[in-house]
């Protein structure tokens, strides 16, 4: 791989498209694996991007996941046009979930998605506007500090 190379891309996410759950995060994982990135870094990026993707599919009508891979880090920006998150701190609390019963029956809604994103990334920023949508951006460092 060219050390100076930056790889970018985007996936479009459709709300309630449960048939394609995990497609974006799996594709990102495959790209990282193909680039020969350390297994643990790939695993962390796959977990964080899967949780972000799931939240867009469950809670919003649509969104997109953009990624940028540089020699130093993986940056993922996930934007949606959903209802927004009223209290981000509360939403970040382990076990907090507003998932409806049918989502819980599918095995989601344990309120661990956002805490898992936090745990598996080096930087996480979330901004949200009620009635407009949510943007979350996270970075996973490739080079160990
Ligand atoms: N993109 C979003 N738009 C609106 N609300 C969201 C969004 N993402 C998360 N939330 C809110 O934050 C809560 C916590 O999210 P989190 O991902 O931690 O848990 P969960 O999705 O409920 O369960 P799990 O991720 O464990 O399946 C959600 O239940 C929902 O109320
Ligand atoms: Mg979630």
GROMACS .gro file of C-alpha atoms and ligand atoms in nm:
model
  177
    1UNK     CA    1   0.000   0.000   0.000
    2UNK     CA    2   0.118   0.349  -0.081
    3UNK     CA    3   0.188   0.505   0.260
    4UNK     CA    4   0.049   0.839   0.152
    5UNK     CA    5  -0.271   0.701   0.018
    6UNK     CA    6  -0.610   0.796   0.159
    7UNK     CA    7  -0.909   0.581   0.079
    8UNK     CA    8  -1.258   0.727   0.102
    9UNK     CA    9  -1.606   0.601   0.041
   10UNK     CA   10  -1.969   0.622   0.134
   11UNK     CA   11  -2.255   0.384   0.208
   12UNK     CA   12  -2.619   0.485   0.197
   13UNK     CA   13  -2.840   0.351   0.474
   14UNK     CA   14  -3.216   0.306   0.459
   15UNK     CA   15  -3.430   0.303   0.771
   16UNK     CA   16  -3.600  -0.030   0.856
   17UNK     CA   17  -3.405  -0.205   0.581
   18UNK     CA   18  -3.344  -0.507   0.803
   19UNK     CA   19  -3.261  -0.725   0.504
   20UNK     CA   20  -2.938  -0.527   0.463
   21UNK     CA   21  -2.843  -0.491   0.826
   22UNK     CA   22  -2.467  -0.490   0.863
   23UNK     CA   23  -2.387  -0.463   0.492
   24UNK     CA   24  -2.211  -0.124   0.520
   25UNK     CA   25  -2.006  -0.218   0.825
   26UNK     CA   26  -1.915  -0.559   0.675
   27UNK     CA   27  -1.797  -0.393   0.356
   28UNK     CA   28  -1.588  -0.146   0.552
   29UNK     CA   29  -1.443  -0.437   0.750
   30UNK     CA   30  -1.356  -0.619   0.427
   31UNK     CA   31  -1.181  -0.310   0.289
   32UNK     CA   32  -0.973  -0.273   0.607
   33UNK     CA   33  -0.883  -0.642   0.605
   34UNK     CA   34  -0.779  -0.622   0.242
   35UNK     CA   35  -0.552  -0.330   0.330
   36UNK     CA   36  -0.377  -0.552   0.582
   37UNK     CA   37  -0.468  -0.339   0.881
   38UNK     CA   38  -0.406  -0.494   1.223
   39UNK     CA   39  -0.677  -0.740   1.320
   40UNK     CA   40  -0.765  -0.568   1.648
   41UNK     CA   41  -0.804  -0.229   1.476
   42UNK     CA   42  -1.029  -0.386   1.211
   43UNK     CA   43  -1.238  -0.552   1.481
   44UNK     CA   44  -1.286  -0.223   1.667
   45UNK     CA   45  -1.382  -0.039   1.346
   46UNK     CA   46  -1.628  -0.316   1.255
   47UNK     CA   47  -1.800  -0.303   1.595
   48UNK     CA   48  -1.826   0.078   1.603
   49UNK     CA   49  -1.950   0.107   1.245
   50UNK     CA   50  -2.200  -0.178   1.291
   51UNK     CA   51  -2.353  -0.011   1.598
   52UNK     CA   52  -2.376   0.324   1.419
   53UNK     CA   53  -2.529   0.158   1.111
   54UNK     CA   54  -2.784  -0.028   1.325
   55UNK     CA   55  -2.893   0.288   1.500
   56UNK     CA   56  -2.957   0.462   1.168
   57UNK     CA   57  -3.157   0.163   1.042
   58UNK     CA   58  -3.361   0.129   1.362
   59UNK     CA   59  -3.424   0.490   1.461
   60UNK     CA   60  -3.419   0.694   1.140
   61UNK     CA   61  -3.563   0.698   0.787
   62UNK     CA   62  -3.222   0.730   0.620
   63UNK     CA   63  -2.860   0.819   0.660
   64UNK     CA   64  -2.515   0.771   0.521
   65UNK     CA   65  -2.184   0.642   0.643
   66UNK     CA   66  -1.871   0.802   0.508
   67UNK     CA   67  -1.526   0.665   0.580
   68UNK     CA   68  -1.177   0.788   0.530
   69UNK     CA   69  -0.878   0.563   0.584
   70UNK     CA   70  -0.537   0.724   0.613
   71UNK     CA   71  -0.208   0.565   0.721
   72UNK     CA   72  -0.274   0.705   1.071
   73UNK     CA   73  -0.640   0.646   1.134
   74UNK     CA   74  -0.984   0.534   1.025
   75UNK     CA   75  -1.244   0.808   1.040
   76UNK     CA   76  -1.613   0.728   1.007
   77UNK     CA   77  -1.885   0.992   0.984
   78UNK     CA   78  -2.243   0.873   1.007
   79UNK     CA   79  -2.519   1.125   0.943
   80UNK     CA   80  -2.891   1.067   0.954
   81UNK     CA   81  -3.214   1.252   0.901
   82UNK     CA   82  -3.383   1.098   1.204
   83UNK     CA   83  -3.566   1.247   1.501
   84UNK     CA   84  -3.245   1.346   1.676
   85UNK     CA   85  -3.132   1.255   2.027
   86UNK     CA   86  -3.271   1.476   2.301
   87UNK     CA   87  -3.019   1.390   2.572
   88UNK     CA   88  -2.693   1.254   2.431
   89UNK     CA   89  -2.545   1.184   2.776
   90UNK     CA   90  -2.847   0.973   2.867
   91UNK     CA   91  -2.834   0.792   2.532
   92UNK     CA   92  -2.468   0.710   2.603
   93UNK     CA   93  -2.557   0.540   2.931
   94UNK     CA   94  -2.512   0.161   2.927
   95UNK     CA   95  -2.851  -0.008   2.916
   96UNK     CA   96  -3.049   0.301   2.811
   97UNK     CA   97  -3.270   0.217   2.514
   98UNK     CA   98  -3.595   0.335   2.362
   99UNK     CA   99  -3.608   0.040   2.122
  100UNK     CA  100  -3.963  -0.087   2.068
  101UNK     CA  101  -4.056  -0.450   2.141
  102UNK     CA  102  -4.025  -0.572   1.782
  103UNK     CA  103  -3.663  -0.448   1.774
  104UNK     CA  104  -3.589  -0.624   2.104
  105UNK     CA  105  -3.740  -0.941   1.961
  106UNK     CA  106  -3.482  -0.916   1.681
  107UNK     CA  107  -3.210  -0.917   1.946
  108UNK     CA  108  -3.129  -0.547   1.952
  109UNK     CA  109  -3.214  -0.275   2.198
  110UNK     CA  110  -2.996  -0.356   2.495
  111UNK     CA  111  -2.871  -0.001   2.509
  112UNK     CA  112  -2.510  -0.101   2.448
  113UNK     CA  113  -2.454   0.041   2.098
  114UNK     CA  114  -2.335   0.390   2.180
  115UNK     CA  115  -2.127   0.276   2.483
  116UNK     CA  116  -1.968   0.015   2.252
  117UNK     CA  117  -1.881   0.281   1.995
  118UNK     CA  118  -1.720   0.486   2.271
  119UNK     CA  119  -1.527   0.185   2.403
  120UNK     CA  120  -1.388   0.084   2.063
  121UNK     CA  121  -1.281   0.424   1.931
  122UNK     CA  122  -1.014   0.680   2.015
  123UNK     CA  123  -1.239   0.980   1.949
  124UNK     CA  124  -1.616   1.011   1.933
  125UNK     CA  125  -1.821   1.322   1.864
  126UNK     CA  126  -2.200   1.323   1.851
  127UNK     CA  127  -2.412   1.618   1.756
  128UNK     CA  128  -2.785   1.608   1.721
  129UNK     CA  129  -3.072   1.838   1.646
  130UNK     CA  130  -3.426   1.741   1.740
  131UNK     CA  131  -3.642   1.692   1.436
  132UNK     CA  132  -3.342   1.721   1.205
  133UNK     CA  133  -3.099   1.438   1.267
  134UNK     CA  134  -2.783   1.313   1.426
  135UNK     CA  135  -2.422   1.314   1.318
  136UNK     CA  136  -2.162   1.098   1.486
  137UNK     CA  137  -1.802   1.093   1.394
  138UNK     CA  138  -1.542   0.856   1.529
  139UNK     CA  139  -1.175   0.791   1.481
  140UNK     CA  140  -0.975   0.476   1.539
  141UNK     CA  141  -0.601   0.524   1.540
  142UNK     CA  142  -0.403   0.282   1.330
  143UNK     CA  143  -0.060   0.377   1.452
  144UNK     CA  144  -0.011   0.306   1.818
  145UNK     CA  145   0.080   0.619   2.016
  146LIG     N1  146  -2.941   0.789   1.517
  146LIG     C1  147  -3.026   0.798   1.620
  146LIG     N2  148  -3.136   0.877   1.612
  146LIG     C2  149  -3.221   0.889   1.716
  146LIG     N3  150  -3.206   0.826   1.834
  146LIG     C3  151  -3.098   0.747   1.849
  146LIG     C4  152  -3.004   0.728   1.743
  146LIG     N4  153  -2.907   0.645   1.788
  146LIG     C5  154  -2.939   0.614   1.914
  146LIG     N5  155  -3.054   0.675   1.952
  146LIG     C6  156  -3.117   0.669   2.086
  146LIG     O1  157  -3.017   0.635   2.182
  146LIG     C7  158  -3.055   0.513   2.250
  146LIG     C8  159  -2.932   0.436   2.285
  146LIG     O2  160  -2.866   0.389   2.167
  146LIG     P1  161  -2.775   0.258   2.173
  146LIG     O3  162  -2.726   0.228   2.038
  146LIG     O4  163  -2.675   0.275   2.283
  146LIG     O5  164  -2.877   0.145   2.224
  146LIG     P2  165  -2.993   0.071   2.144
  146LIG     O6  166  -2.981   0.098   1.998
  146LIG     O7  167  -3.122   0.108   2.208
  146LIG     O8  168  -2.961  -0.082   2.176
  146LIG     P3  169  -2.840  -0.170   2.112
  146LIG     O9  170  -2.750  -0.075   2.039
  146LIG    O10  171  -2.773  -0.234   2.229
  146LIG    O11  172  -2.906  -0.267   2.019
  146LIG     C9  173  -3.151   0.445   2.155
  146LIG    O12  174  -3.239   0.354   2.221
  146LIG    C10  175  -3.226   0.564   2.096
  146LIG    O13  176  -3.323   0.612   2.187
  147LIG    MG1  177  -2.796   0.074   1.901
   0.00000   0.00000   0.00000
